[in-house]
Amino acid sequence: MSSSADVFYHVAPVIGNGFTYPNETEVPWSELIVIYPYITGLVAGAFVVSSLHHVFGMERFAPISKFALLTSLCFMFFAPTPLLFHLGQPTRALNAVITPHWTSAMAAFGYVAGFYICLLLLEVWFSFRADIVGLSKSTTGVMQKVYKTLTLGSDDVSASALHADHTIARRLAMIGIPGACGLHGYVGFLFGSLKTREWWSSDLMPIIFLLSAVGSGVGLLIVIYVVACWWRKQTPDNGAMQGLLYVLWSGIVIVMVIEALEMVQMIYKAREGVEGVFDLINGPIHVGLFFQWGGGLLALLITSIMMLKTPKGSRLVFWLFVCGLSMMISVLAMRWNVVIGGQELSKTMRGLLTFHPEVFGRESLFTVASLFTAPFVVLYLAQKLLPTVWAGEELEPEERVFDIHKAI
Amino acid sequence: MNQLSSEEKMTTQDINTEKEASHISRRSFLGMLGKGAACAGAAVGAGGALASAGGGAANALGGVGPTYQQEPEQYAEARKNPPKIPGYNWTEHKWAFGVDSNRCIGCLRCVEACKMENSVQMDRNHTRTWVERYVYLEGSDHAHVDSIHDLKNVMPGSKETRFVFDNRYKNAKVTKAFFVPKLCNQCEKPSCVQVCPTGATYKTPDGPVLIDTKYCIGCQYCVQACPYGARSLNHVRGTAEKCNWCYHRITKGLNPACVEVCPTGTRIFGDRMDPESPISQFLRNNRVNVLKPDMGNMPNVFYAGIDKEVI
């Protein structure tokens, strides 16, 4: 039996004579549930960038669109893992899929996540099929067998076949856009639909989750892209970086406005227990809010200056990297403030709790760090497997046929 | 105490973990714990995977139509395959609970009886029922509230198994004070049932909301959704935990353990289908209230004598 009191403690006296319900002294959703929406957010954000090229044909994103797609897939593999670690009975996780109880928002999770993983897998396969065929013919030994298997027996690289690949991948991406919005809007709904938690119960929650996902996802792409280019001793593509700047700036502006509106609305409505909200803001989550708003404002300030000055080259890369990183930190802090903060404000609205995360253990910071590192490792392996991810899609299908033949 | 076919209803893991968990408790509480656990597990498990609910049938409160936040198929399944409790038909009862706050003396025997009867975790952070103390001091418009999770109310040396309200207001000028027992409200529209992703928690036609501990995945969405803080996670079972009005007892014609031990008659229990039952009389003779009516959950625990400060 765990002695929860060691981990969490009751700091009730906030509003004069604070009080929480006895069962509330244990925070039900820990840091694992912070990382879950964070990872799905990164998936959605990265997917949006890849779609800007695949669906809308924005050529400036061509050098990173396949990479963005692969990033999205690698992170999506790990999106459900924090939930598994969190469950009291993880071996029964599939119960929710086998016998879903449809009045529950959570019952749809398995289907939503499963659908999205399948969609991403399909899109990745169609986007990389020509490359896989090329690799299956230019490699030898075990790797050749691996690539041959990955072609799934489809090694037609004629112009019409490549055109079909492109069309299908584009259509999948078109389905993926509402899919990504749905996936992340849905995560916001999981929280926003709970009437018991004043801090969560907001109609704006799905939209806030979705928009912050775009911000953090683009931030992640910038960070990985810059680090990968530095690692591979290459210069990041100026056009792509410029495009990422535009998307990041738009994301930050919209999400900050909506978040501010939500906060103002809550305070202005001043429903019963609003004093508890003030105490929460000034108390347990004030550091988190500092990172959330500080990171967001810093990124907004720098990107705004960059929008005006339009820097190029290493200046653009450095400052955009700073913005991407601070946006990632800001959104991570936002997830913490929402998930943990919502539970630190008692359902009595008359008391606060302070959450102390465990460092080691099943639900601990170590687990979170491991689960968050895993997608990066998988992404590293994936780009080793599919090195053409860096080639971009600047070539026309006909030219790629030539390219592949040359590889053979 | 009558028992159901008990242990075959529990998973091996439940039994093993139960044995480990109840080691101290069993020693301390004369073996009652194991029986209670087996009995509770059996009663809860008896529902199987079915998740009942009132579909279109007339409900005992006089309303017609779906009162529970569940699906019609589950209701049909519940009717077709009721739990195997000898001599008990869950469509012939409508249980309800009353709390006469004026009578409560805050002795906390109910809390301890519940923990013994239902193998609730023996610490101050997990409980199926609790009592809140509301104290108005002179010159204050707001009550000071405390309960069993306050370390000062844990009996010294009891390792959080016994509780007693401390004497902190001995030298204060108290203008008004009262106790309010709390427990699961077995709502007509339970948010916990609505959000359960597997249907492991379900509303029975006779009133209580039960948890199938063999099917619960321990996601704690229900813990978040309960407006009353009545649910917690049982770390031993890895599943949700809450009061079920001692379903294993009431289906045998017994009172819930907390009602049984209450020395003042604060806790009143009975069948609303029986006009002469204690609860029917209580509801007839008192002006009652429910907690947080604005939540729309339609609780089935009715309070007499509570104050605006009660949350």
XYZ file of C-alpha atoms in Angstrom:
719
model
C 0.000 0.000 0.000
C 1.526 3.306 -0.985
C 1.700 5.977 1.604
C 0.424 8.775 -0.508
C 0.961 11.249 2.256
C 4.697 11.027 1.628
C 4.263 12.231 -1.880
C 1.409 14.666 -1.594
C 0.517 16.807 1.293
C -2.362 18.891 2.287
C -1.793 22.603 2.492
C -5.383 23.582 2.938
C -5.424 26.876 4.805
C -5.482 29.224 1.881
C -8.853 30.920 1.878
C -9.103 31.642 5.544
C -9.841 28.106 6.586
C -9.129 25.911 3.620
C -10.691 22.522 3.213
C -10.405 19.700 0.722
C -12.200 16.374 0.658
C -10.154 13.566 2.257
C -9.899 11.527 -0.953
C -8.581 14.525 -2.818
C -5.351 14.561 -0.859
C -4.001 12.206 -3.458
C -3.711 13.733 -6.912
C -5.251 11.183 -9.315
C -3.555 12.282 -12.523
C 0.180 12.716 -12.213
C 2.975 14.048 -14.406
C 2.359 11.185 -16.844
C -0.930 12.809 -17.761
C 0.966 16.057 -18.277
C 3.221 14.451 -20.844
C 0.387 12.665 -22.645
C -1.302 15.769 -24.106
C 2.130 17.262 -24.623
C 3.251 14.401 -26.857
C -0.024 14.288 -28.799
C 0.333 18.034 -29.234
C 3.755 17.622 -30.761
C 2.294 15.033 -33.131
C -0.456 17.380 -34.245
C 1.904 20.346 -34.671
C 4.454 18.428 -36.714
C 1.698 16.996 -38.875
C 0.314 20.436 -39.642
C 3.713 21.550 -40.966
C 4.038 18.468 -43.148
C 0.541 19.078 -44.487
C 1.326 22.656 -45.445
C 3.500 21.189 -48.161
C 1.650 17.981 -48.947
C -1.826 19.454 -49.096
C -1.419 23.135 -49.751
C 1.694 22.816 -51.899
C 3.708 25.403 -49.976
C 7.060 24.702 -51.561
C 9.110 26.403 -48.886
C 8.251 23.507 -46.568
C 9.406 20.880 -49.064
C 12.814 20.290 -47.404
C 11.229 19.434 -44.076
C 7.799 18.066 -44.934
C 8.846 14.400 -45.000
C 10.899 14.887 -41.904
C 7.929 16.515 -40.184
C 5.768 13.575 -41.176
C 8.262 11.062 -39.810
C 8.571 13.083 -36.591
C 4.828 13.025 -36.236
C 4.724 9.237 -36.615
C 7.573 8.605 -34.164
C 5.932 10.718 -31.490
C 2.524 9.199 -32.142
C 3.885 5.739 -31.339
C 4.556 6.947 -27.824
C 1.469 9.087 -27.275
C -0.506 6.289 -25.558
C 2.399 5.054 -23.413
C 2.029 7.542 -20.542
C -1.566 6.376 -20.151
C -0.461 2.758 -19.936
C 2.020 3.577 -17.203
C -0.663 5.513 -15.378
C -3.381 2.866 -15.340
C -3.980 1.000 -12.105
C -4.555 -2.128 -14.203
C -2.509 -1.651 -17.388
C -3.135 -5.214 -18.567
C -6.806 -4.356 -18.877
C -6.157 -1.299 -21.054
C -7.821 -2.876 -24.052
C -11.089 -3.254 -22.132
C -11.859 0.293 -23.195
C -11.442 -0.713 -26.842
C -13.120 -4.118 -26.671
C -16.149 -2.903 -24.752
C -16.142 0.868 -25.073
C -18.611 2.699 -22.914
C -19.619 5.349 -25.389
C -20.888 7.928 -22.941
C -17.284 8.301 -21.854
C -15.029 10.667 -23.753
C -12.119 8.437 -22.850
C -13.652 5.382 -24.539
C -12.839 6.859 -27.921
C -9.150 7.217 -27.170
C -8.103 3.793 -28.473
C -9.988 4.357 -31.700
C -8.827 7.921 -32.218
C -5.187 7.053 -31.509
C -5.369 3.813 -33.507
C -6.904 5.574 -36.486
C -4.290 8.272 -36.393
C -1.357 5.855 -36.138
C -2.709 3.897 -39.126
C -3.187 7.072 -41.107
C 0.337 8.249 -40.367
C 1.796 4.839 -41.200
C -0.019 4.834 -44.530
C 1.003 8.352 -45.377
C 4.622 7.672 -44.466
C 4.601 4.531 -46.584
C 3.168 6.265 -49.631
C 5.507 9.203 -49.216
C 8.588 7.001 -48.903
C 7.630 4.067 -51.129
C 9.725 5.178 -54.085
C 12.699 5.718 -51.797
C 12.222 2.323 -50.189
C 12.136 0.675 -53.610
C 15.335 2.517 -54.549
C 17.001 1.462 -51.303
C 15.900 -2.146 -51.747
C 17.805 -2.186 -55.015
C 20.881 -0.271 -53.936
C 21.551 -2.135 -50.652
C 22.669 -5.672 -49.997
C 22.362 -8.337 -47.307
C 19.977 -7.975 -44.416
C 19.108 -4.372 -45.149
C 18.036 -5.316 -48.645
C 15.632 -7.844 -47.170
C 14.343 -5.250 -44.747
C 13.711 -2.740 -47.522
C 12.212 -5.424 -49.757
C 9.801 -6.290 -46.960
C 8.976 -2.634 -46.497
C 8.016 -2.289 -50.151
C 5.219 -4.794 -49.406
C 5.852 -6.242 -52.870
C 5.084 -3.010 -54.647
C 8.215 -2.017 -56.548
C 6.645 -0.181 -59.437
C 8.386 3.178 -59.756
C 6.964 4.245 -63.093
C 5.850 7.833 -63.444
C 2.201 6.887 -63.156
C 2.833 4.813 -59.999
C 4.725 7.677 -58.367
C 1.980 10.049 -59.323
C -0.525 7.697 -57.697
C 1.640 7.607 -54.537
C 1.700 11.356 -54.432
C -2.044 11.649 -54.918
C -2.828 9.073 -52.250
C -0.383 10.639 -49.775
C -1.996 14.024 -50.377
C -5.478 12.624 -49.804
C -4.327 10.919 -46.633
C -2.845 14.211 -45.465
C -6.168 15.877 -46.201
C -7.879 13.369 -43.927
C -5.027 13.835 -41.474
C -5.643 17.540 -40.949
C -9.113 17.142 -39.434
C -7.701 13.973 -37.812
C -4.912 15.912 -36.097
C -7.336 18.647 -35.064
C -9.762 16.016 -33.828
C -7.068 14.105 -31.954
C -5.922 17.093 -30.050
C -9.219 18.869 -29.731
C -10.435 15.601 -28.258
C -7.698 15.647 -25.624
C -8.834 19.127 -24.692
C -12.400 17.865 -24.499
C -11.345 15.156 -22.013
C -10.445 17.932 -19.611
C -12.870 20.662 -20.611
C -15.925 18.437 -20.329
C -15.442 17.744 -16.616
C -17.837 19.978 -14.727
C -16.240 19.196 -11.387
C -12.997 21.053 -11.961
C -13.353 24.808 -12.275
C -9.885 25.143 -13.754
C -10.697 22.683 -16.561
C -14.363 23.221 -17.156
C -14.133 25.583 -20.090
C -15.582 25.486 -23.580
C -12.354 26.971 -24.852
C -10.263 24.066 -23.593
C -10.264 21.999 -26.831
C -9.306 24.999 -28.946
C -6.580 26.036 -26.504
C -5.147 22.522 -26.524
C -5.225 22.414 -30.290
C -3.590 25.778 -30.867
C -0.918 25.295 -28.250
C -0.229 21.939 -29.906
C 0.554 23.732 -33.141
C 2.865 26.100 -31.276
C 4.768 23.356 -29.485
C 4.805 21.039 -32.507
C 6.326 23.696 -34.739
C 8.744 24.543 -31.927
C 9.788 20.905 -31.752
C 10.333 20.730 -35.500
C 12.495 23.827 -35.436
C 14.592 22.463 -32.577
C 15.072 19.011 -34.113
C 15.690 20.387 -37.584
C 18.330 22.855 -36.386
C 20.046 20.262 -34.189
C 19.956 17.669 -36.996
C 21.443 20.135 -39.484
C 24.153 21.056 -37.016
C 24.842 17.358 -36.411
C 25.010 16.661 -40.132
C 27.091 19.814 -40.709
C 24.537 21.293 -43.080
C 22.872 24.658 -43.223
C 19.147 24.735 -42.480
C 17.107 25.718 -45.507
C 16.380 29.423 -45.389
C 12.963 29.177 -47.014
C 11.838 26.424 -44.658
C 13.041 28.353 -41.636
C 11.231 31.427 -42.842
C 8.068 29.398 -43.292
C 8.401 27.895 -39.814
C 8.775 31.420 -38.452
C 5.472 32.440 -40.017
C 3.638 29.391 -38.676
C 5.173 29.756 -35.224
C 4.327 33.440 -35.000
C 0.718 32.821 -36.065
C 0.408 29.952 -33.579
C 1.794 31.965 -30.677
C -0.366 35.004 -31.363
C -3.605 33.029 -31.578
C -2.938 30.730 -28.618
C -1.901 33.573 -26.338
C -4.964 35.589 -27.205
C -7.300 32.648 -26.592
C -5.575 31.701 -23.336
C -5.786 35.274 -22.120
C -9.465 35.402 -23.082
C -10.166 32.245 -21.143
C -8.434 33.578 -18.057
C -10.197 36.944 -18.267
C -13.537 35.232 -18.791
C -13.082 33.052 -15.724
C -12.107 35.976 -13.559
C -14.761 38.315 -14.943
C -17.564 35.788 -14.507
C -16.353 35.419 -10.923
C -18.444 32.380 -10.169
C -18.526 30.877 -6.725
C -15.037 29.923 -5.687
C -13.189 32.359 -7.925
C -11.070 33.236 -4.897
C -9.774 29.681 -5.092
C -8.711 30.317 -8.677
C -6.811 33.426 -7.604
C -5.110 31.467 -4.867
C -4.194 28.742 -7.325
C -2.640 31.298 -9.656
C -0.729 32.948 -6.839
C 0.087 29.679 -5.131
C 0.974 26.211 -6.417
C 1.220 27.056 -10.109
C 2.764 30.510 -10.061
C 6.136 29.169 -11.198
C 4.453 27.151 -13.937
C 2.540 30.216 -15.069
C 5.766 32.195 -15.149
C 7.254 29.649 -17.565
C 4.042 29.398 -19.562
C 3.526 33.096 -20.074
C 7.207 34.030 -19.924
C 8.147 31.467 -22.584
C 5.195 32.441 -24.743
C 5.870 36.171 -24.489
C 9.578 35.723 -25.160
C 8.824 33.678 -28.271
C 6.195 36.220 -29.336
C 8.583 39.121 -28.862
C 11.460 37.547 -30.778
C 9.326 36.197 -33.604
C 7.599 39.574 -33.945
C 10.958 41.324 -34.276
C 12.031 38.685 -36.783
C 8.831 39.208 -38.755
C 9.733 42.898 -39.020
C 13.477 42.606 -39.612
C 13.401 39.398 -41.716
C 16.850 38.139 -40.746
C 18.525 35.424 -42.787
C 21.201 32.805 -42.345
C 22.647 31.997 -38.944
C 20.796 34.845 -37.224
C 17.462 33.486 -38.341
C 18.465 29.960 -37.341
C 19.693 30.943 -33.878
C 16.782 33.131 -32.888
C 14.205 30.790 -34.334
C 15.820 27.968 -32.391
C 15.496 30.040 -29.205
C 11.836 30.724 -30.001
C 11.101 27.074 -30.784
C 12.680 25.939 -27.548
C 10.942 28.552 -25.431
C 7.611 27.666 -27.055
C 8.180 24.001 -26.215
C 8.921 24.909 -22.614
C 5.976 27.292 -22.480
C 3.524 24.667 -23.718
C 4.959 22.008 -21.407
C 4.422 24.423 -18.508
C 0.900 25.073 -19.798
C 0.145 21.351 -19.774
C 1.440 21.116 -16.230
C -0.592 24.114 -15.133
C -3.739 22.671 -16.651
C -3.404 19.030 -15.607
C -1.750 19.371 -12.223
C -3.081 22.858 -11.475
C -6.643 21.716 -12.041
C -6.220 19.052 -9.403
C -4.430 21.321 -6.961
C -7.597 23.363 -6.709
C -9.956 21.337 -4.560
C -13.443 20.380 -5.688
C -14.608 22.155 -2.551
C -13.193 25.370 -4.088
C -12.034 26.118 -0.582
C -8.633 24.569 -0.441
C -5.485 23.946 -2.386
C -3.129 21.033 -2.603
C 0.495 20.924 -3.576
C 1.654 18.155 -5.849
C 5.118 16.748 -5.263
C 6.178 14.510 -8.138
C 8.088 11.340 -7.447
C 11.547 11.151 -8.978
C 11.724 7.379 -9.436
C 8.938 4.833 -9.667
C 6.174 3.846 -12.042
C 4.604 7.284 -12.129
C 7.654 9.461 -11.782
C 9.747 12.112 -13.438
C 12.156 9.371 -14.520
C 9.358 7.566 -16.367
C 8.322 10.824 -17.985
C 11.895 11.535 -19.072
C 12.246 8.012 -20.484
C 8.974 8.166 -22.364
C 9.824 11.565 -23.772
C 13.306 10.471 -24.858
C 12.017 7.372 -26.631
C 10.461 9.178 -29.649
C 13.738 10.991 -30.306
C 15.617 7.683 -30.313
C 13.048 6.130 -32.632
C 13.189 9.190 -34.874
C 16.975 8.869 -35.053
C 16.634 5.215 -36.070
C 13.853 6.021 -38.519
C 15.908 8.620 -40.364
C 18.779 6.102 -40.487
C 16.379 3.642 -42.073
C 14.980 6.220 -44.452
C 17.906 8.545 -45.195
C 16.000 10.139 -48.059
C 14.013 11.997 -45.438
C 16.590 14.751 -45.808
C 16.354 14.870 -49.588
C 13.102 16.784 -49.500
C 10.602 16.636 -52.278
C 11.977 19.258 -54.544
C 12.179 16.795 -57.448
C 9.304 16.182 -59.803
C 8.086 12.576 -59.976
C 9.722 12.088 -63.384
C 13.065 13.256 -62.057
C 12.784 10.991 -59.083
C 12.378 8.031 -61.389
C 15.649 9.034 -62.969
C 17.170 9.535 -59.534
C 16.159 6.098 -58.367
C 17.468 4.453 -61.489
C 20.741 6.212 -60.935
C 20.826 4.798 -57.425
C 20.375 1.331 -58.815
C -22.894 -12.295 8.179
C -24.291 -13.993 5.112
C -21.951 -14.234 2.213
C -22.255 -14.769 -1.471
C -20.232 -17.360 -3.299
C -17.385 -14.999 -2.552
C -13.886 -15.731 -3.713
C -14.526 -17.226 -7.102
C -15.895 -13.823 -7.984
C -12.520 -12.199 -7.433
C -9.499 -12.444 -9.653
C -6.445 -14.284 -8.380
C -4.625 -11.001 -8.267
C -7.367 -9.467 -6.190
C -7.193 -12.305 -3.733
C -3.407 -12.234 -3.486
C -3.174 -8.515 -3.128
C -6.077 -8.551 -0.754
C -4.252 -11.011 1.460
C -1.152 -8.830 1.508
C -3.056 -5.657 2.100
C -5.285 -6.961 4.790
C -2.502 -8.527 6.798
C -2.270 -5.712 9.322
C -5.933 -4.925 9.223
C -6.949 -8.499 9.758
C -4.777 -8.725 12.791
C -6.134 -5.464 14.092
C -9.758 -6.012 13.357
C -10.381 -9.587 14.352
C -10.552 -10.989 10.883
C -13.551 -9.017 9.813
C -11.693 -7.400 7.021
C -11.173 -10.481 4.918
C -14.814 -11.420 5.146
C -15.869 -7.931 4.280
C -13.553 -7.804 1.319
C -14.673 -11.128 -0.053
C -18.267 -10.214 0.460
C -17.885 -6.795 -1.125
C -15.920 -8.177 -4.026
C -18.568 -10.799 -4.592
C -21.404 -8.371 -4.512
C -19.665 -5.929 -6.771
C -18.443 -8.625 -9.097
C -21.856 -10.202 -9.215
C -22.926 -7.652 -11.758
C -20.321 -9.059 -14.107
C -19.562 -7.045 -17.174
C -23.094 -5.864 -17.409
C -23.680 -2.257 -16.810
C -27.238 -1.629 -15.947
C -29.314 1.475 -16.110
C -32.770 2.862 -16.452
C -33.653 3.136 -20.079
C -37.215 3.941 -20.923
C -38.826 2.305 -17.897
C -40.625 4.268 -15.230
C -38.246 4.862 -12.375
C -39.075 4.583 -8.734
C -38.934 8.307 -8.231
C -41.938 8.691 -10.466
C -40.033 9.906 -13.510
C -40.137 8.208 -16.858
C -37.276 7.834 -19.270
C -33.552 7.450 -19.094
C -32.381 8.756 -15.777
C -28.965 7.107 -15.734
C -26.215 8.210 -18.031
C -25.920 4.819 -19.670
C -26.762 3.102 -22.866
C -29.991 1.181 -23.633
C -28.054 -1.989 -24.541
C -26.509 -2.096 -21.126
C -29.874 -1.638 -19.527
C -31.243 -4.511 -21.579
C -28.275 -6.680 -20.617
C -28.796 -5.871 -16.947
C -32.427 -6.923 -17.143
C -31.600 -10.100 -19.013
C -28.746 -11.180 -16.791
C -29.223 -9.879 -13.248
C -26.665 -10.626 -10.519
C -27.024 -14.044 -8.895
C -28.130 -13.019 -5.441
C -30.490 -15.603 -3.954
C -33.896 -14.240 -3.118
C -33.101 -10.740 -4.273
C -34.639 -8.917 -7.185
C -33.057 -5.568 -7.822
C -36.061 -4.217 -9.627
C -38.182 -4.482 -6.479
C -36.207 -1.974 -4.446
C -35.158 1.632 -4.621
C -32.643 2.301 -1.914
C -31.984 5.752 -0.539
C -29.948 7.250 2.264
C -30.752 10.011 4.704
C -28.469 12.040 6.932
C -29.928 13.927 9.867
C -27.066 16.277 10.479
C -28.673 17.589 13.675
C -28.077 14.236 15.346
C -24.430 13.631 14.426
C -21.966 13.797 17.309
C -18.857 13.254 15.208
C -17.847 10.016 16.936
C -16.499 8.669 13.616
C -17.583 5.082 14.392
C -19.142 5.055 10.901
C -15.796 5.737 9.257
C -14.061 2.951 11.141
C -16.908 0.484 10.611
C -16.863 1.177 6.885
C -13.126 0.658 6.643
C -13.418 -2.668 8.473
C -16.411 -3.871 6.538
C -15.164 -2.967 3.097
C -11.383 -3.348 3.340
C -10.827 0.288 2.534
C -7.205 1.330 2.649
C -6.195 2.082 6.186
C -4.956 5.622 5.890
C -6.464 9.058 6.189
C -6.218 9.734 2.441
C -8.594 6.997 1.307
C -12.075 6.607 2.657
C -15.540 5.628 1.512
C -17.247 7.770 4.092
C -16.125 10.599 6.279
C -17.489 13.226 8.636
C -16.849 16.943 8.276
C -16.836 19.298 11.234
C -18.147 22.824 10.625
C -17.363 25.420 13.273
C -18.356 29.075 13.256
C -16.225 31.225 15.482
C -17.515 34.425 16.933
C -17.447 37.256 14.391
C -16.913 35.019 11.372
C -19.349 34.483 8.519
C -17.550 31.410 7.300
C -17.173 28.051 8.937
C -13.866 26.380 9.705
C -14.029 22.907 8.233
C -11.924 19.853 8.998
C -12.196 16.109 8.661
C -10.362 12.835 9.149
C -7.520 13.650 6.761
C -6.375 16.380 9.099
C -3.460 14.806 10.960
C -4.703 16.293 14.230
C -7.833 14.164 13.945
C -5.935 10.888 13.675
C -5.846 9.004 16.958
C -2.220 9.035 18.144
C -0.478 5.696 17.717
C -3.265 4.240 15.608
C -1.310 4.402 12.348
C -4.216 6.198 10.704
C -6.698 3.424 11.477
C -8.646 5.248 14.200
C -9.912 8.794 14.146
C -11.208 11.293 16.670
C -11.954 14.985 16.266
C -9.398 16.893 18.315
C -10.208 19.561 20.817
C -8.752 22.510 18.953
C -11.679 24.824 19.673
C -11.525 24.316 23.435
C -10.576 27.895 24.160
C -12.285 29.517 21.186
C -15.645 31.288 21.194
C -17.761 29.024 19.044
C -21.116 30.399 17.926
C -22.288 27.376 15.983
C -20.888 23.943 15.216
C -22.178 20.795 13.612
C -21.039 17.608 11.900
C -21.907 16.459 8.396
C -21.346 12.830 7.389
C -20.443 12.351 3.730
C -20.515 9.329 1.451
C -21.168 8.419 -2.154
C -24.459 9.968 -3.249
C -25.323 7.090 -5.626
C -26.575 9.764 -8.006
C -29.429 9.290 -10.438
C -27.201 10.835 -13.092
C -23.766 9.771 -11.924
C -20.891 11.584 -13.629
C -18.607 8.704 -12.698
C -20.720 6.273 -14.728
C -20.861 8.704 -17.605
C -17.080 8.992 -17.890
C -16.092 5.355 -17.199
C -14.461 4.218 -20.471
C -15.173 0.524 -19.978
C -18.542 0.449 -18.263
C -16.895 -1.105 -15.201
C -18.835 1.252 -13.001
C -22.553 1.125 -13.472
C -25.853 2.199 -11.990
C -28.079 -0.532 -10.665
C -31.865 -0.381 -10.955
C -32.147 -0.482 -7.152
C -30.052 2.642 -6.723
C -26.389 2.090 -5.860
C -23.598 2.747 -8.318
C -21.293 -0.276 -8.296
C -17.779 -0.942 -9.553
C -16.820 -4.180 -11.247
C -13.323 -4.476 -9.821
C -12.495 -7.218 -12.271
C -13.097 -4.931 -15.212
C -12.003 -1.501 -13.988
C -8.748 -0.358 -15.634
C -7.866 2.173 -12.937
C -7.751 5.259 -15.153
C -9.305 7.397 -12.406
C -11.443 9.414 -14.797
C -14.321 8.651 -12.428
C -12.300 10.003 -9.506
C -11.934 13.259 -11.421
C -15.578 13.356 -12.438
C -17.170 12.865 -9.010
C -18.206 16.289 -7.730
C -18.300 15.050 -4.152
C -14.801 13.589 -3.801
C -16.380 10.241 -2.969
C -14.040 8.165 -5.127
C -10.403 7.237 -4.753
C -7.968 4.718 -6.159
C -7.475 1.486 -4.258
C -3.741 1.030 -4.684
C -3.951 -2.616 -3.711
C -6.444 -3.542 -6.396
C -5.383 -0.854 -8.843
C -9.044 -0.020 -9.334
C -11.482 2.671 -8.326
C -12.960 2.581 -4.851
C -16.095 4.078 -3.383
C -19.054 3.526 -1.105
C -21.734 1.178 -2.450
C -24.020 1.414 0.596
C -22.634 -2.023 1.566
C -24.410 -3.629 -1.364
C -23.460 -7.064 -0.083
C -25.388 -6.308 3.120
C -28.438 -4.475 1.839
C -29.217 -7.232 -0.634
C -29.478 -9.522 2.406
C -31.883 -7.233 4.201
C -29.179 -5.745 6.441
C -28.301 -2.104 6.925
C -25.038 -0.641 5.651
C -22.252 -0.936 8.239
C -22.174 2.827 8.922
C -25.914 2.883 9.575
C -25.602 -0.166 11.800
C -22.996 1.376 14.090
C -24.313 4.942 14.194
C -25.253 5.471 17.866
C -27.499 8.467 17.270
C -29.568 7.539 14.258
C -27.916 10.188 12.107
C -27.645 7.816 9.192
C -30.953 6.550 7.868
C -31.292 3.898 5.215
C -34.148 2.157 3.516
C -36.248 1.291 0.533
C -38.230 4.097 -1.015
C -40.612 1.565 -2.491
C -41.687 0.748 1.069
C -43.636 3.752 2.407
C -42.996 2.691 6.002
C -39.248 2.268 5.673
C -37.039 4.576 7.771
C -35.944 6.514 4.698
C -39.493 7.036 3.446
C -40.492 8.337 6.852
C -37.394 10.519 7.036
C -38.139 12.058 3.671
C -41.777 12.558 4.615
C -41.059 14.191 7.934
C -38.152 16.438 7.032
C -37.319 19.207 4.643
C -34.305 17.758 2.979
C -31.567 18.961 0.726
C -28.944 17.389 -1.478
C -25.308 18.383 -1.954
C -24.299 20.511 -4.962
C -27.674 20.317 -6.726
C -26.306 22.640 -9.418
C -24.126 19.793 -10.696
C -27.235 18.092 -12.020
C -26.257 14.697 -10.640
C -29.484 14.187 -8.668
C -27.984 12.651 -5.519
C -29.754 9.932 -3.545
C -28.345 10.958 -0.184
C -30.716 13.421 1.445
C -29.622 15.800 4.179
C -31.628 17.407 6.930
C -30.199 20.253 8.979
C -27.290 21.313 6.818
C -26.001 24.824 6.449
C -25.106 27.084 3.516
C -21.447 26.424 4.238
C -21.723 22.703 3.590
C -19.887 21.811 0.415
